[in-house]
GROMACS .gro file of C-alpha atoms in nm:
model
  189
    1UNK     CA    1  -1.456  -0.112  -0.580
    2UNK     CA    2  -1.579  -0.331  -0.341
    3UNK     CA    3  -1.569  -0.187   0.062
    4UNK     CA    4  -1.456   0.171  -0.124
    5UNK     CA    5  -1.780   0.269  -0.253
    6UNK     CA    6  -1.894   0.312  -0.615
    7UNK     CA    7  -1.595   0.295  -0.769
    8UNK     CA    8  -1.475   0.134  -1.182
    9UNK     CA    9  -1.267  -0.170  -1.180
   10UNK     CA   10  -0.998  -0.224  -1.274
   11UNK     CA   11  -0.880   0.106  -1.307
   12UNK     CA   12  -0.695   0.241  -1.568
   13UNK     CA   13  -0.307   0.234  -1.550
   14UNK     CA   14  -0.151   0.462  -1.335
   15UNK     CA   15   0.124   0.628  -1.508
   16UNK     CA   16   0.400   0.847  -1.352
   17UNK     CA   17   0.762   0.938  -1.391
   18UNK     CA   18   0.900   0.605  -1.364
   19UNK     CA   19   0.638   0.369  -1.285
   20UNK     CA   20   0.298   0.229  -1.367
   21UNK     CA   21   0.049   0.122  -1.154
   22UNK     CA   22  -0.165  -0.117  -1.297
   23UNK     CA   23  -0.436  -0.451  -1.272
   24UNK     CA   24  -0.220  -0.774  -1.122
   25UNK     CA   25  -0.148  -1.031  -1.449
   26UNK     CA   26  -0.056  -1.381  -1.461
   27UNK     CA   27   0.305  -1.260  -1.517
   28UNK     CA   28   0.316  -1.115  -1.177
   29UNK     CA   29   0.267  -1.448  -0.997
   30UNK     CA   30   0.643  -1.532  -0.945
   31UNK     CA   31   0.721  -1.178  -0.799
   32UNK     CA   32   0.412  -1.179  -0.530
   33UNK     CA   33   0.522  -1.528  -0.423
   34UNK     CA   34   0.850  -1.343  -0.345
   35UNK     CA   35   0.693  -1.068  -0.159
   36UNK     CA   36   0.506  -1.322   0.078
   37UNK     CA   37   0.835  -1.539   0.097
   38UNK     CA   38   1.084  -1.264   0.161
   39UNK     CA   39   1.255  -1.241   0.513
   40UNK     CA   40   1.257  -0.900   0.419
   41UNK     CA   41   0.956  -0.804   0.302
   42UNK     CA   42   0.792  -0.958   0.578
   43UNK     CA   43   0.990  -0.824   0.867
   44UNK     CA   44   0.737  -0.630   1.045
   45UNK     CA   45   0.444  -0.811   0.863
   46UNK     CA   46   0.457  -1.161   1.065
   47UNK     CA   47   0.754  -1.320   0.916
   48UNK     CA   48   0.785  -1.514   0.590
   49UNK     CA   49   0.551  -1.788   0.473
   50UNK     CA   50   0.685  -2.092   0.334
   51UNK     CA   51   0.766  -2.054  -0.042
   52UNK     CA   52   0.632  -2.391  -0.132
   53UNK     CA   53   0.295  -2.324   0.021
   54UNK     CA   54   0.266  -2.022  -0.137
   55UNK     CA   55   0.336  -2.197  -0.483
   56UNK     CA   56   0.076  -2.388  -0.399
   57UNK     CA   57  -0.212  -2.177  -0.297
   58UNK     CA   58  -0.126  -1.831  -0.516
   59UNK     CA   59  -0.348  -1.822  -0.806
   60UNK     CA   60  -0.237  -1.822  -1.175
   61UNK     CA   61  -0.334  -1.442  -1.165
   62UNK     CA   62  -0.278  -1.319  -0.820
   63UNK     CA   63  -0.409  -0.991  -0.640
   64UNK     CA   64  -0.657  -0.942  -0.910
   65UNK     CA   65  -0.884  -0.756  -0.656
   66UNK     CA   66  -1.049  -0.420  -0.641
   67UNK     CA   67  -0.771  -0.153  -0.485
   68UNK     CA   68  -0.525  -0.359  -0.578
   69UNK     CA   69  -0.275  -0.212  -0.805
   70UNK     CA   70   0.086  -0.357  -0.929
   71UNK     CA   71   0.373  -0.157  -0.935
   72UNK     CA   72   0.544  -0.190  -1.227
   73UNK     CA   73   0.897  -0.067  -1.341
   74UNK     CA   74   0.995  -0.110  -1.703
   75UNK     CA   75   0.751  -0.425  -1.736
   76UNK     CA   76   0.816  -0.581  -1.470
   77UNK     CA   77   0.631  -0.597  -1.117
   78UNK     CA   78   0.836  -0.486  -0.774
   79UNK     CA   79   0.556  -0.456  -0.554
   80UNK     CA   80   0.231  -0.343  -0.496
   81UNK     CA   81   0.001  -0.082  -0.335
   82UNK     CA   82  -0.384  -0.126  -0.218
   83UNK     CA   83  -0.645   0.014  -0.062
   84UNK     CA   84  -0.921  -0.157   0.132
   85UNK     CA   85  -1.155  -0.053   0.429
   86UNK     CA   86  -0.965  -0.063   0.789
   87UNK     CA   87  -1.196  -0.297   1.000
   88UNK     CA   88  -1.387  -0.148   1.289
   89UNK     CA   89  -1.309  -0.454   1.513
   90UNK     CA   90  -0.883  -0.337   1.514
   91UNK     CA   91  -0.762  -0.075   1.685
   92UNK     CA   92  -0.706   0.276   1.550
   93UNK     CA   93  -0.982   0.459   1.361
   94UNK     CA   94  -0.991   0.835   1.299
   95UNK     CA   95  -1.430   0.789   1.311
   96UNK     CA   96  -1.582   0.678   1.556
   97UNK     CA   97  -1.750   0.407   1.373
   98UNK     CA   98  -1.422   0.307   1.166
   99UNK     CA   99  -1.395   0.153   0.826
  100UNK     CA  100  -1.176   0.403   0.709
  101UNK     CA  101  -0.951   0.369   0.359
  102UNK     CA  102  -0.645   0.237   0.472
  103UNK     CA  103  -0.339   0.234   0.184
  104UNK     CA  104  -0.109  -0.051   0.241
  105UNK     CA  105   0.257  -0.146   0.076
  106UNK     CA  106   0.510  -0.412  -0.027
  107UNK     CA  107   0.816  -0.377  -0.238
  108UNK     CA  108   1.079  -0.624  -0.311
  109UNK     CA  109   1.409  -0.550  -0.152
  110UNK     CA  110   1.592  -0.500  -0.463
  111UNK     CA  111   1.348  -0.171  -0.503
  112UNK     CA  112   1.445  -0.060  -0.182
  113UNK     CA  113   1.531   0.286  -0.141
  114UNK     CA  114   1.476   0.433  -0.487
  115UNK     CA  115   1.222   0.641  -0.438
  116UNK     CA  116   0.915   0.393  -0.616
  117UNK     CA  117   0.767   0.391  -0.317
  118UNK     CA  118   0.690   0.711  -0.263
  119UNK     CA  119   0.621   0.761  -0.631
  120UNK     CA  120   0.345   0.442  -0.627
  121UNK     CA  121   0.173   0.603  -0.292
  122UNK     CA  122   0.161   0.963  -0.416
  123UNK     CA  123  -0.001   0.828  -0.762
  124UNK     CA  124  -0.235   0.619  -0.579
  125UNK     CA  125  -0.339   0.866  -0.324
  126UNK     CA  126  -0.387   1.104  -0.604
  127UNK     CA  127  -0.600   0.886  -0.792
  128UNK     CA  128  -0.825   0.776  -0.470
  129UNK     CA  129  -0.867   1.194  -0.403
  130UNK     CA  130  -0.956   1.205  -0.763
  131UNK     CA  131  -1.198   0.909  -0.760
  132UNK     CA  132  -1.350   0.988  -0.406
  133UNK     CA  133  -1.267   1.303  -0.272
  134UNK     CA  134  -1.256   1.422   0.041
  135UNK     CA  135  -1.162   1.059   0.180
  136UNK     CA  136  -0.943   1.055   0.426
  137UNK     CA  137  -0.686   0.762   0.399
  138UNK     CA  138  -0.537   0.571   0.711
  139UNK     CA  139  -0.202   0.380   0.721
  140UNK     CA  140  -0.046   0.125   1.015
  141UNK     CA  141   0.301   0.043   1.040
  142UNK     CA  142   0.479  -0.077   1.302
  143UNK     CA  143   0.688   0.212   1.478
  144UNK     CA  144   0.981  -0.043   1.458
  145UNK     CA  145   0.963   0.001   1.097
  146UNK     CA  146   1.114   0.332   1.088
  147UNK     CA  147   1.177   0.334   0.677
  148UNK     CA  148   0.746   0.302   0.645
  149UNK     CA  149   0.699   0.595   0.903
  150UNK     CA  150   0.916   0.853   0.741
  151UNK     CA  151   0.780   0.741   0.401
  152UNK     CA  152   0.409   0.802   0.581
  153UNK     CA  153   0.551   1.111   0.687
  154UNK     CA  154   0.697   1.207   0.348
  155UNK     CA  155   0.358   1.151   0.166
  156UNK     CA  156   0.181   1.372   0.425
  157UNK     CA  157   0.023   1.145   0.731
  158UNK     CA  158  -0.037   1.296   1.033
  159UNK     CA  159   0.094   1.066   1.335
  160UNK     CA  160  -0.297   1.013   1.501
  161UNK     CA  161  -0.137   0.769   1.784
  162UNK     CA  162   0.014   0.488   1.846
  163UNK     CA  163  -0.110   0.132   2.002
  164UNK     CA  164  -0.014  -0.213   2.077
  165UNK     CA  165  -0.103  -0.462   1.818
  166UNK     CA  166   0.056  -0.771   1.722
  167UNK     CA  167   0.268  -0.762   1.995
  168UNK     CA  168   0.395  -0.437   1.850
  169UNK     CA  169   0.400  -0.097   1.845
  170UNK     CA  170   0.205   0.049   1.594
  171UNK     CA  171   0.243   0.434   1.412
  172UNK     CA  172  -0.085   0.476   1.295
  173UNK     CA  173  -0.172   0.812   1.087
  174UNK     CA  174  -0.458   0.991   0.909
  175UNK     CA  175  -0.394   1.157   0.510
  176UNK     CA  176  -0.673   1.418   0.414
  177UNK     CA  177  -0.587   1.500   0.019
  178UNK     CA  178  -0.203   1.654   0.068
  179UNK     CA  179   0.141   1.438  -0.066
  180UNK     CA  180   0.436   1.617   0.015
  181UNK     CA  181   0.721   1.396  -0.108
  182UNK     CA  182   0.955   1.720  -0.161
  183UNK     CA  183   0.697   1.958  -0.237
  184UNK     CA  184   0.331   2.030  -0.129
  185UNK     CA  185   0.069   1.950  -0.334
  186UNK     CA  186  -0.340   1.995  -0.336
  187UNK     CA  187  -0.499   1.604  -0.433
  188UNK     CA  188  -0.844   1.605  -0.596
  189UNK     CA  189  -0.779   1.857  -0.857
   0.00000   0.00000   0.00000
């Protein structure tokens, strides 16, 4: 996985109670042109970017990138979670020397409080303690955003601090191999 380390990809689905987690496919294409376009979506994220320039510039297969995995319910894509190296230059870093794996969201609104969310990050932070364990993993949200820091929360980050970025506040925690979501749980089995 490039910027991860020596990891396989694509990976192989993801499967959990509800969902699967699995490589971006040229059927996805209409649902991350939403994500980018969505008011919603893209609240604490910069705003919305015009839907016709996204139909221009989105590949035919979009996200098809290593840490990049779709979330899929019942064949059909409502967001997506990644993973890719936090870069030294931006604030927030729990080394000194940064680069950390930082786990990153989006879900369309209609997928909104359901619990997938939750479900996607715990499967994906239990496969990335599986494939390279004892990684820590970083997340950013804005504090503003107070739905992503009590799902941070829920999954087991550790507030680390909080900085201006953006022209925001940011929460900005630290995961080392634990997802809560309801019960505790030892990652990396």
């Amino acid at each position: 996985m490039t910027g991860l380390g020596p990891v396989a990809w694509p990976a192989a689905p993801i499967r959990t109670e509800r969902l699967v987690l699995r490589e971006s496919e040229a059927r996805d294409r209409a649902a991350f042109i939403e994500l980018f376009a969505s008011p919603e979506v893209r609240t604490y994220l910069g705003g919305p970017r015009p839907r016709d320039e996204l139909e221009r510039a989105v590949p035919e297969v979009p996200g098809r990138r290593p840490g990049l995995f779709v979330i899929d319910l019942d064949g059909a894509m409502i967001g997506t979670v990644m993973f890719e190296r936090r870069e030294a230059g931006r604030p927030g870093h729990i080394r000194p020397e940064g680069g950390e794996v930082e786990i990153g969201y989006l879900l369309l609104p209609e997928a909104w409080g359901r619990g997938y969310a939750a479900e996607a990050c715990a499967a994906a932070l239990a496969w990335l303690a599986d494939t390279l364990p004892g990684r820590p993993v970083v997340l950013c949200t804005q504090t503003a955003n107070s739905r992503s820091v009590r799902l941070a929360e829920k999954l087991g980050f550790t507030e680390v601090e909080r900085f201006e970025e953006y022209g925001a506040e940011q929460w900005f925690g630290a995961w080392f191999g634990r997802v809560s979501c309801g019960r505790r749980q030892r990652l990396g089995r």
